Short mmCIF file of C-alpha atoms in Angstrom, two decimals:
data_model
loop_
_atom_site.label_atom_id
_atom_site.label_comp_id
_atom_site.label_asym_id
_atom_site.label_seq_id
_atom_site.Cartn_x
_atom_site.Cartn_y
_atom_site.Cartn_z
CA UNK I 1 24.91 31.63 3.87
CA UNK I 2 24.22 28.44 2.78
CA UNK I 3 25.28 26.62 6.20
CA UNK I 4 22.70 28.99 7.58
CA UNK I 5 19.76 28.01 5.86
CA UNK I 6 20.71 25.12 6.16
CA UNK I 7 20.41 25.04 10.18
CA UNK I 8 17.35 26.52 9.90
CA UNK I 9 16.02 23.78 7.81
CA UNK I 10 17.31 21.29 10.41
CA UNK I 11 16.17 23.40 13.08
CA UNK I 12 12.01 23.31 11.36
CA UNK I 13 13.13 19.13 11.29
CA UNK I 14 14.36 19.18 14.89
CA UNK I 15 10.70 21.22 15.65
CA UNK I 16 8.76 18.90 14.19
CA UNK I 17 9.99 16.00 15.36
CA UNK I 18 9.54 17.37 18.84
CA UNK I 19 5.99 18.55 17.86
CA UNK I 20 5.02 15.13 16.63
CA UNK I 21 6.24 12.68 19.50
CA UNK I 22 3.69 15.07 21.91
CA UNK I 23 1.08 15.21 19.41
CA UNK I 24 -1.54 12.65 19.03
CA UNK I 25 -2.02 13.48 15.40
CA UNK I 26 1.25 12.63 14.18
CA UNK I 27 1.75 9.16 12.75
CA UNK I 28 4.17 7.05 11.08
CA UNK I 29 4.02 9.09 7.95
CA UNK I 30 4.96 12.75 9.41
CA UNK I 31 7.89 11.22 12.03
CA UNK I 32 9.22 9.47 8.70
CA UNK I 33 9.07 12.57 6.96
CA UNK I 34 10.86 14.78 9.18
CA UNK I 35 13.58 12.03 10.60
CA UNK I 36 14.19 11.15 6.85
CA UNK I 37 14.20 14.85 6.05
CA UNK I 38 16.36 16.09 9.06
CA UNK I 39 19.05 13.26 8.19
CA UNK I 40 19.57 13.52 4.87
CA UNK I 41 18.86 16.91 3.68
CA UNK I 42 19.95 19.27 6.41
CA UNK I 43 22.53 16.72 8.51
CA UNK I 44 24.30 15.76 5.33
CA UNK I 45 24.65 18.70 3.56
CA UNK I 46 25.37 21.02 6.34
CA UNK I 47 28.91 18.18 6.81
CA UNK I 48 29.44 18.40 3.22
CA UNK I 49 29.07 21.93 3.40
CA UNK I 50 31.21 22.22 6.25
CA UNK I 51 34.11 20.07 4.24
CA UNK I 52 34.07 21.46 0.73
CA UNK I 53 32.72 17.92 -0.83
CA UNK I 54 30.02 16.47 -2.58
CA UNK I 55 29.47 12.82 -2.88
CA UNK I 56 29.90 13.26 -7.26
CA UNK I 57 33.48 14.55 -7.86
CA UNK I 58 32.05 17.49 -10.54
CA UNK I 59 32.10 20.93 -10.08
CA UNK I 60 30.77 22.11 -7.11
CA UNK I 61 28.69 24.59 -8.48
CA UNK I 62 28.96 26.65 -5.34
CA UNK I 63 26.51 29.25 -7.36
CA UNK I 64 23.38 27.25 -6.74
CA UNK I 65 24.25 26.21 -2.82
CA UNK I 66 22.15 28.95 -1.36
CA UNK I 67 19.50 28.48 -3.93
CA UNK I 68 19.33 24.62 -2.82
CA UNK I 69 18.67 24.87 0.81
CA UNK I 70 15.99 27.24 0.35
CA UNK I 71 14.19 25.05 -1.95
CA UNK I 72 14.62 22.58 1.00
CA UNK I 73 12.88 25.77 3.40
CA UNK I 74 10.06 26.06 1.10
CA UNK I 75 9.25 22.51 1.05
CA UNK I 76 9.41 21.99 4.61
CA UNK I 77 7.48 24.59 5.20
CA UNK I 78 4.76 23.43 2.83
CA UNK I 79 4.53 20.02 4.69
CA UNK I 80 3.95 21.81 7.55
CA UNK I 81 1.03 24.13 5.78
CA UNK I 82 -0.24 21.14 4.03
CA UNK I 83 -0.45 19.58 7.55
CA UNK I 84 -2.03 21.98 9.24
CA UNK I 85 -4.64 22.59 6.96
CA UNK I 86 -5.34 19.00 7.46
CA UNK I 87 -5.50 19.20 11.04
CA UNK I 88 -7.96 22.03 10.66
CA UNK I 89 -10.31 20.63 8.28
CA UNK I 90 -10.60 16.73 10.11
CA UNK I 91 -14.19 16.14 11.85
CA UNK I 92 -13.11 15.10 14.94
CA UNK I 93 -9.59 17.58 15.26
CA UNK I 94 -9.87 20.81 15.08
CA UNK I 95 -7.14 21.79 17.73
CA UNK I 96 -4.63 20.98 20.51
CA UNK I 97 -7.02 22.92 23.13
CA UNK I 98 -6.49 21.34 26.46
CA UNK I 99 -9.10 19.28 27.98
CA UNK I 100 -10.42 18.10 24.22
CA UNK I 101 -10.16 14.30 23.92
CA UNK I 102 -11.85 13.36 20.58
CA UNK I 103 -13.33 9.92 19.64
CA UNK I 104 -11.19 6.86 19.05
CA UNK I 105 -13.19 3.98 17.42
CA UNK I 106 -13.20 1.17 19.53
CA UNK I 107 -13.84 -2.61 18.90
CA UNK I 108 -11.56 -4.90 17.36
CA UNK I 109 -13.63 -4.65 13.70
CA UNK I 110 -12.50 -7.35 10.88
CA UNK I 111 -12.25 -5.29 7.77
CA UNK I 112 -9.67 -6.59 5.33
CA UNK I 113 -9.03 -10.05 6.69
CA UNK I 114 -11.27 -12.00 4.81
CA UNK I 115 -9.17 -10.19 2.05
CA UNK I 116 -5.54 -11.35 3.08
CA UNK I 117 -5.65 -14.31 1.05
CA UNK I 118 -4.95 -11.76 -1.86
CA UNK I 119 -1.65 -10.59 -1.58
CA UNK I 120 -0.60 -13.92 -0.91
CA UNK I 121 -1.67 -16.00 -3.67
CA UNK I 122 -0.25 -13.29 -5.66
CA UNK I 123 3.17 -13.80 -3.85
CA UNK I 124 3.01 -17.30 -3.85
CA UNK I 125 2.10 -17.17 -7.91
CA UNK I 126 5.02 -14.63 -8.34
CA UNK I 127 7.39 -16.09 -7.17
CA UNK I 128 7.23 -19.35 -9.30
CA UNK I 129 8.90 -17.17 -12.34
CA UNK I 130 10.97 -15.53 -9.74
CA UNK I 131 12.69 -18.62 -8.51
CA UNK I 132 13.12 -19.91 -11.80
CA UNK I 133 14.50 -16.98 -13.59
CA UNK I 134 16.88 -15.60 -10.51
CA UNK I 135 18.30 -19.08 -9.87
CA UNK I 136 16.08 -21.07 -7.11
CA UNK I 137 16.31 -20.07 -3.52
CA UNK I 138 19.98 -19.64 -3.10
CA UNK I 139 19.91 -16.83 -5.86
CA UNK I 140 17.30 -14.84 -3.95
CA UNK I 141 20.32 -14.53 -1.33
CA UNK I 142 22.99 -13.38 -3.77
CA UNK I 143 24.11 -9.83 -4.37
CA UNK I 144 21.77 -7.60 -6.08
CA UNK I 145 23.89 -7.39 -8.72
CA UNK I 146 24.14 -11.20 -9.38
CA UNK I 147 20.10 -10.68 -9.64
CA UNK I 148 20.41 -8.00 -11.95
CA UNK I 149 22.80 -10.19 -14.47
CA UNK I 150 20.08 -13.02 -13.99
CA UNK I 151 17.26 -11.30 -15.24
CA UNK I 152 19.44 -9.88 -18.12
CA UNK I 153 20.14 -13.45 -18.82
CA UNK I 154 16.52 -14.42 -19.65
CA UNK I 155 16.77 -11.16 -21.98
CA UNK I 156 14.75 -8.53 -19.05
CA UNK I 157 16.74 -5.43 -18.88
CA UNK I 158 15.72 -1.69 -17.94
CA UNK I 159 18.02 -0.58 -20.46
CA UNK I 160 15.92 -2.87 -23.24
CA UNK I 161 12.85 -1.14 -21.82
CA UNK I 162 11.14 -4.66 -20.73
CA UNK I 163 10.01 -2.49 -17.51
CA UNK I 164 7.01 -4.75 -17.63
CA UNK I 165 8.80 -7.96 -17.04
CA UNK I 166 10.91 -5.96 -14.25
CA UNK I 167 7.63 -4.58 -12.89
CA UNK I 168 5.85 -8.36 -12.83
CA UNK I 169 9.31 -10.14 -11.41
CA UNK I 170 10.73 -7.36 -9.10
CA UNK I 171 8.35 -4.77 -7.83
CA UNK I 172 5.26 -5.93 -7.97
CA UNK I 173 6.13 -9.70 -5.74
CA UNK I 174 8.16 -7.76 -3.00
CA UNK I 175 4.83 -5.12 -2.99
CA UNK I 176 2.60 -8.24 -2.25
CA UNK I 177 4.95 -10.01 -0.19
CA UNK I 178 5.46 -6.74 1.88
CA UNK I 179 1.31 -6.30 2.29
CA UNK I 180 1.00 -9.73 3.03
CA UNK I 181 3.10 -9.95 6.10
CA UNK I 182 2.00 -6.49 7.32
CA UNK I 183 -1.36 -8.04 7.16
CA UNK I 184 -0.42 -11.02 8.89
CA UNK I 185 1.24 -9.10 11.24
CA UNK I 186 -1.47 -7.17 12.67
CA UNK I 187 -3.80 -10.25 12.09
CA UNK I 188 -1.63 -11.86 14.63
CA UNK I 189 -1.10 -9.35 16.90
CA UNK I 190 -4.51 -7.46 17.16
CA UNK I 191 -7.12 -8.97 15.78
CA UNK I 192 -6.47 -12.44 17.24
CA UNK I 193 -5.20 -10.68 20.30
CA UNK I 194 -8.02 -8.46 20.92
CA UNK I 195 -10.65 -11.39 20.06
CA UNK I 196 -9.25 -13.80 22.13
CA UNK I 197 -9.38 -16.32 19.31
CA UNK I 198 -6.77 -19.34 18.96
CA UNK I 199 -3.45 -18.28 17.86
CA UNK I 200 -2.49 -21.43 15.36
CA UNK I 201 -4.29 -20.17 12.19
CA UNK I 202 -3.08 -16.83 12.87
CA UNK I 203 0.32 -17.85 13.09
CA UNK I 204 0.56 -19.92 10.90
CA UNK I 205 -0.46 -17.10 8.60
CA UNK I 206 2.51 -15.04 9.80
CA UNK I 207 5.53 -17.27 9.45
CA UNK I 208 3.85 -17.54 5.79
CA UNK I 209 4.13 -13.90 5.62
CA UNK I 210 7.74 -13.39 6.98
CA UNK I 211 8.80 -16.35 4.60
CA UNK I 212 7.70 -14.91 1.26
CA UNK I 213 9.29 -11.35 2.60
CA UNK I 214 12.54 -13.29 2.83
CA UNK I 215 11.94 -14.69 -0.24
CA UNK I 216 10.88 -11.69 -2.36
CA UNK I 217 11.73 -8.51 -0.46
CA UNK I 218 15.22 -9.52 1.14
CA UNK I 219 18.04 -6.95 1.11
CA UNK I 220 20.55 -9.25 -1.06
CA UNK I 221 17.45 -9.28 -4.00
CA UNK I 222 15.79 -6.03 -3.29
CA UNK I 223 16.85 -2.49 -2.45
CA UNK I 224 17.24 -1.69 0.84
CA UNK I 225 14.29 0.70 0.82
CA UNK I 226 11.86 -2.63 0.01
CA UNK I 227 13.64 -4.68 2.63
CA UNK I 228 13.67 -2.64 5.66
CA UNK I 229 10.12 -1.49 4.67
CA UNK I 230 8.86 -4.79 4.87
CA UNK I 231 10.61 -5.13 8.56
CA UNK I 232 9.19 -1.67 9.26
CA UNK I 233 5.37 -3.08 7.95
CA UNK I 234 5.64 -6.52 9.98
CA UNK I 235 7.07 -4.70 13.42
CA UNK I 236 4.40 -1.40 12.83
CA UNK I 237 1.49 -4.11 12.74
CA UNK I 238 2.86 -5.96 15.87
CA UNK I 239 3.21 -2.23 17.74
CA UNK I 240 0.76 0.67 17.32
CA UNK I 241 2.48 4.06 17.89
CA UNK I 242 0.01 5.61 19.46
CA UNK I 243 1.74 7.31 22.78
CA UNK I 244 4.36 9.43 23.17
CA UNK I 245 6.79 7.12 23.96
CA UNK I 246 6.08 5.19 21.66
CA UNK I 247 6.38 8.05 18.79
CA UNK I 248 9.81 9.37 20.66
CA UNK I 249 10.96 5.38 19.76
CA UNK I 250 10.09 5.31 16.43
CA UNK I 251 11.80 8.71 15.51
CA UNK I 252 15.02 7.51 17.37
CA UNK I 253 14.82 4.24 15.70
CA UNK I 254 14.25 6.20 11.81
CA UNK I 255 16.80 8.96 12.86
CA UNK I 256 19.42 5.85 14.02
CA UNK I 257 18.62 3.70 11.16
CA UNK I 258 19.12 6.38 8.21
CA UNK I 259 22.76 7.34 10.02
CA UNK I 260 23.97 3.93 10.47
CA UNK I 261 21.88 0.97 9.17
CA UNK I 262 21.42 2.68 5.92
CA UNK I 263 24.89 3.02 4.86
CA UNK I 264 25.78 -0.21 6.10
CA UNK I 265 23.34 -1.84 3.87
CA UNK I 266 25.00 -0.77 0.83
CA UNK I 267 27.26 -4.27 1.85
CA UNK I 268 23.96 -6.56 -0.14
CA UNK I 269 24.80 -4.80 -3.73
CA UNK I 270 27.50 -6.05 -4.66
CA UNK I 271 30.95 -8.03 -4.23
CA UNK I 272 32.60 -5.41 -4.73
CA UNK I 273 30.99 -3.68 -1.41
CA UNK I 274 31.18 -6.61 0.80
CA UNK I 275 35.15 -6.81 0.45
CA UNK I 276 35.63 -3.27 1.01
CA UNK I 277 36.29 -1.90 4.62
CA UNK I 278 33.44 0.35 5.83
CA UNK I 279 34.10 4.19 5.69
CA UNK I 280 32.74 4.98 9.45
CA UNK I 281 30.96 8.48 10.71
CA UNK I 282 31.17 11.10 9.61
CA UNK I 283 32.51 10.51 6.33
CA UNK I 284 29.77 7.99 5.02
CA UNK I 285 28.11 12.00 4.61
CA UNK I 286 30.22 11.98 1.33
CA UNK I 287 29.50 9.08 0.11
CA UNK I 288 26.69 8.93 -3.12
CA UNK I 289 24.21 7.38 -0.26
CA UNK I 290 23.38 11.03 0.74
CA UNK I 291 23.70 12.36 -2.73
CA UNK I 292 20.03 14.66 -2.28
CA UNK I 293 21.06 18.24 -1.68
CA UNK I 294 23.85 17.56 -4.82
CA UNK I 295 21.04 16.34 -7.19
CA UNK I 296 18.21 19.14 -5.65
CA UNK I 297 21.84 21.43 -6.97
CA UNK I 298 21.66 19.27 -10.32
CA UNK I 299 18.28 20.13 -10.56
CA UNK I 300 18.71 23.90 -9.95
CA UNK I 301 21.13 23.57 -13.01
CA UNK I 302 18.65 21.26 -14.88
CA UNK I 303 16.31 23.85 -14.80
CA UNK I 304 18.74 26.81 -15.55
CA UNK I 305 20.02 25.26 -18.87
CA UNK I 306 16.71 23.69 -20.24
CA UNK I 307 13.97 25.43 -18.27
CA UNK I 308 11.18 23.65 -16.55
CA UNK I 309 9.31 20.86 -18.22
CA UNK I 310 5.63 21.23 -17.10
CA UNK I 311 4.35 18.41 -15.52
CA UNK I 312 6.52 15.73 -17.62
CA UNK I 313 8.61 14.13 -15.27
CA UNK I 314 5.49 14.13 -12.28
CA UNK I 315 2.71 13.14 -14.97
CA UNK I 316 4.94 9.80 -16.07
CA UNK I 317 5.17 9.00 -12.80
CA UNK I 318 1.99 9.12 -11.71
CA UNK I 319 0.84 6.84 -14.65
CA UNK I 320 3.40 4.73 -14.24
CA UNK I 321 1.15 2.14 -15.08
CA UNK I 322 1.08 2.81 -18.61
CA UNK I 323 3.70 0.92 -20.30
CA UNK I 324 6.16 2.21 -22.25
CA UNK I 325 4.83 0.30 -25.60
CA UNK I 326 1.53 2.07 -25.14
CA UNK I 327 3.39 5.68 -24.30
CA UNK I 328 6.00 6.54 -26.68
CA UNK I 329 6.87 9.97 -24.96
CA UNK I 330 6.68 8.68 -21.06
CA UNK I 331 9.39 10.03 -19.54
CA UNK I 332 12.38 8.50 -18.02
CA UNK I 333 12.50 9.11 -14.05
CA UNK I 334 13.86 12.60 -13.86
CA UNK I 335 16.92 11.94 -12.17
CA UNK I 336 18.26 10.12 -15.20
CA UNK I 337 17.63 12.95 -17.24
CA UNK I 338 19.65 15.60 -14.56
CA UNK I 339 22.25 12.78 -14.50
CA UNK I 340 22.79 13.08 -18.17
CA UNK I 341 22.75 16.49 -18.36
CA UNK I 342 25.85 16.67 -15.82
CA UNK I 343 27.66 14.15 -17.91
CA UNK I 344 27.91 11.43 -15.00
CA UNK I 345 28.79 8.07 -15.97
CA UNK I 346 25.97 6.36 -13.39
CA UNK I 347 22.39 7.48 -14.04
CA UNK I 348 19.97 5.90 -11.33
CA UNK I 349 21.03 7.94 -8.92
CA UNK I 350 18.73 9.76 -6.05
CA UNK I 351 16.04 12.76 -6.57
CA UNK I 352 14.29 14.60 -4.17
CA UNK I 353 10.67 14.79 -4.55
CA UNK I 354 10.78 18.33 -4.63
CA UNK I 355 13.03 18.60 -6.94
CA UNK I 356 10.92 16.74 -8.95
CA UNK I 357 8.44 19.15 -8.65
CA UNK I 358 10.86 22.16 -9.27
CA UNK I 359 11.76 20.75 -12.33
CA UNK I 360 8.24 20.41 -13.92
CA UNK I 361 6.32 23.90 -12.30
CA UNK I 362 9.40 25.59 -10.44
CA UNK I 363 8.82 27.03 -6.42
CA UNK I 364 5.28 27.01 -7.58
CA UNK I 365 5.16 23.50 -7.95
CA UNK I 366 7.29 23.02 -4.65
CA UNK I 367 4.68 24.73 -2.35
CA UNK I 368 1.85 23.26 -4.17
CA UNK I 369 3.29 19.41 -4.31
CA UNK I 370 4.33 19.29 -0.42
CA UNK I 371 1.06 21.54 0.60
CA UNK I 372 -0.61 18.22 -0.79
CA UNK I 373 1.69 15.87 0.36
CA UNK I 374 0.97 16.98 3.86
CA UNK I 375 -2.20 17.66 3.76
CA UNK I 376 -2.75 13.55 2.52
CA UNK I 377 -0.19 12.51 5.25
CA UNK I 378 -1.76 14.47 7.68
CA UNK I 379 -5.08 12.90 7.24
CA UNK I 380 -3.77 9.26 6.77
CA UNK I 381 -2.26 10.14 10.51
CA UNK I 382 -5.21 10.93 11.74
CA UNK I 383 -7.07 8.13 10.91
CA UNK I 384 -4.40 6.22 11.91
CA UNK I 385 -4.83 7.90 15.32
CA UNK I 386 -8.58 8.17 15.36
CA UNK I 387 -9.95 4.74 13.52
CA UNK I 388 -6.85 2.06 13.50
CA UNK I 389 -9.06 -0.59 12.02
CA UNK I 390 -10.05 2.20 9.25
CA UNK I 391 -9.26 1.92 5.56
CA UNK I 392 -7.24 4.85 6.08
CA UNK I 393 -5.51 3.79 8.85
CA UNK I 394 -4.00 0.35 7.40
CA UNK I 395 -2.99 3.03 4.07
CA UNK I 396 -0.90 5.30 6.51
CA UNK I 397 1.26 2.29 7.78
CA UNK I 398 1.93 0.95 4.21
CA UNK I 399 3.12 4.63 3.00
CA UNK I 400 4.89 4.97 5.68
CA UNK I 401 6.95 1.92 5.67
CA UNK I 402 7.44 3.14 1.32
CA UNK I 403 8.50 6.82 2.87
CA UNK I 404 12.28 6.16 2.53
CA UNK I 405 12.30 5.05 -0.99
CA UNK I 406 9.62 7.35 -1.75
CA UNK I 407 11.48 10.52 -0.60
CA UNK I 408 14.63 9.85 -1.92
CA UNK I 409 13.74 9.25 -5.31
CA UNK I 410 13.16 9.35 -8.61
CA UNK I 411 9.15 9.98 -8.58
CA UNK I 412 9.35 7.79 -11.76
CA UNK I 413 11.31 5.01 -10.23
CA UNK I 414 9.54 4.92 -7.00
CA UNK I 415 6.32 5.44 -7.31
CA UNK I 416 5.94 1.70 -8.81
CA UNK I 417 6.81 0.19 -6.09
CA UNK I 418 4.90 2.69 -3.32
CA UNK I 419 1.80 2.82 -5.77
CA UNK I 420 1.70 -1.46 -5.78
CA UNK I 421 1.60 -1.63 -2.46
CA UNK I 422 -0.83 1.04 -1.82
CA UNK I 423 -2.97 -0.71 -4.38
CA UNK I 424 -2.98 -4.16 -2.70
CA UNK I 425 -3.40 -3.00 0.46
CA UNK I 426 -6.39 -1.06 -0.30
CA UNK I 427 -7.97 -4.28 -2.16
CA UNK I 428 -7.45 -5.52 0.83
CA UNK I 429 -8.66 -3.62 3.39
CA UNK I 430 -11.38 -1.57 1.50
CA UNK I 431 -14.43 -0.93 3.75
CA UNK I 432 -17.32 -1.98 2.37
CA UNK I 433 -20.34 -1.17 4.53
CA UNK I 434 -19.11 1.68 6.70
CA UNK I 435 -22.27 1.78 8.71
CA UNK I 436 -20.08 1.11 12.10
CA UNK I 437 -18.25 4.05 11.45
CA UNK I 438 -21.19 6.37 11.01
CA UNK I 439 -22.29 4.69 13.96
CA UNK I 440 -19.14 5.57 16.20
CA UNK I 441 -19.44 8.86 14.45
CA UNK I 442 -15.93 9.09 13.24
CA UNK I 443 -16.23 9.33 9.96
CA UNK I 444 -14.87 11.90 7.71
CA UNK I 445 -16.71 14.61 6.52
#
């Protein structure tokens, strides 16, 4: 029953996928939600199904399977709801009815690039204490581990709590870096494209960008989520994907990427990795790398043995900006917590966000959390769509290139990262005077 559901669920992926290359308002965010989605919560488990294994070597709990994947149905299902809604409610789309062509803003606009000095000063200042701590530039091209044992040198450990020192030397100069190429990026490539203006300043600007990327946001010092996002931000401001083609490319590449790239870039974390022989297709499937329907199982059992936990887990996330010192009771990310609870050794391990939200407010909480989730997505794509030199439409690129990360989880460990980067960029590309967009009459109402 549970291989069942679980082609269904990659059957709604497969559906939407299709939907969104031929519809114009689907954007980065809802391809990388379904390709992400389709890979490694319906491809994965249906093989693991299929073999009798699960990446942890526990006990399968074989109870909970069916349970799982529909979990996975009512989430999916949600998006699409939340989406739809969206699509209903925008001013300017209100259906697919042949023969309607709505209003793209045109004009080449400057919003946000008087701003892009922002992110980089704050790269450039960042990685001073960076450099020094991690061991100059040749230690920002060791193994994530050998980063790891730097920083817990200097005394900055997660396990000591010092997640502010992490936050200020980790996240928060490959969020800036990554915002700071995008920028320069689509400053090179539009704006100074479009204008007709000289390209030195402009590119200047951009090997800038790329460099502090490479410095900060590389895969051998960052996760591979934070790397590839930053190649995702700098190639998505070089390329709109506004045509179908274009949209049919960028699923193949996400759909490609998560079954090959992804596994392959476990070979940055550690010595360890880079010595051993890769496992190949189809058996990277067992492997902890697609570890989401056993933890949305974990969850399930979570749940059964200490009941929900009513907006803990989702709250502390979503003020992760509260430090610890000032919030005695903040919650660890969740998955920690479900780790724990099924005795394995190694804790950070993956959490879908709707498990997440099953564990705080149950299948209510699942429906509720994606209805929103698609409904936001769903708007940021149509922006993207209808005013690409919007506010909104610079946002959707920057969560879509965090989408990875953000999906597979924790909330509590993710979220810092995502939520930095959608901060900068919106200091940066905050419209002030949005008298040209009444004007164009695109705004939303």
């Amino acid at each position: 029953m549970a291989n069942v559901v679980g082609l269904v669920n990659a059957f709604i992926c497969l559906l939407q996928i299709a939907r969104g290359i031929r519809s114009r308002d689907s954007g980065p965010i809802t391809l990388t939600f379904w390709s992400f989605s389709l890979v490694w919560l319906c491809v994965a488990p249906l093989a693991q199904l299929d073999a009798g294994r699960l990446p942890w070597p526990d006990s399968l709990m074989d109870e909970f399977y069916v349970e799982a994947q529909l979990i996975t149905t009512v989430a999916l299902l949600s998006f699409v709801a939340g989406k739809l809604i969206a699509r209903r409610t925008a001013a300017q789309i209100t259906s697919d009815g042949e023969g309607y062509e709505p209003r793209v803003e045109s004009g080449p606009g400057e919003a946000g690039y008087g701003r892009m000095w922002i992110p980089f000063a704050m790269a450039l200042v960042l990685a001073l204490p960076v450099l020094a701590i991690t061991g100059g530039v040749a230690g920002r091209f060791a193994t994530r581990d050998d980063v790891g044992s730097a920083f817990a040198e200097n005394g900055i450990s997660a396990a000591d709590g010092d997640t502010i020192q992490l936050f200020l030397l980790n996240r928060l100069p490959a969020a800036a870096a990554l915002v700071a190429a995008y920028a320069a990026s689509h400053y090179f490539f539009q704006y100074a494209r479009q204008t007709g203006r000289g390209r030195g300043g402009p590119l200047v600007t951009l090997v800038l960008g790329i460099s502090l990327v490479l410095l900060l946001a590389n895969p051998f010092s960052s996760s591979r989520y934070i790397a590839f996002g930053a190649i995702a931000a700098v190639l998505l401001a070089a390329v709109r994907i506004d045509s179908a083609k274009r949209r049919l490319m960028f699923a193949f590449v996400c759909v490609v990427g998560l079954l090959f790239v992804y596994p392959l870039a476990t070979w940055f974390k550690r010595e360890s990795v880079q010595s051993s022989p890769f496992r190949g297709f189809p058996d990277m499937f067992f492997t902890v790398d697609y570890d989401g329907y056993q933890q949305l199982i974990n969850s399930i059992y979570f749940v059964d043995e200490s009941g929900h936990t009513f907006g803990k887990y989702v709250l502390s996330a979503g003020l992760f900006f509260i430090p610890r010192a000032l919030w005695a009771g903040k919650a660890n990310p969740a998955s920690i917590d479900v780790a724990d609870a099924r005795g394995y050794s190694f804790q950070n391990l993956s959490l879908p966000i709707w498990s997440e939200f099953y564990i705080d407010f149950g299948i209510v909480g699942v429906i509720a959390g994606l209805i929103a989730f698609g409904f936001i997505s769903g708007r940021l794509d149509l922006a993207y769509y209808l005013r690409p030199m919007s506010t909104s439409a610079h946002m959707c690129v920057l969560v879509a290139v965090c989408m990875f990360g953000f999906l597979r989880g924790p909330l509590g460990a993710q979220v810092i990262f995502m939520g930095s980067v959608v901060v900068i960029g919106y200091i940066v590309y905050q419209t002030r005077d949005r008298a040209v967009e009444w004007k164009n009459g695109v705004v939303d109402r």
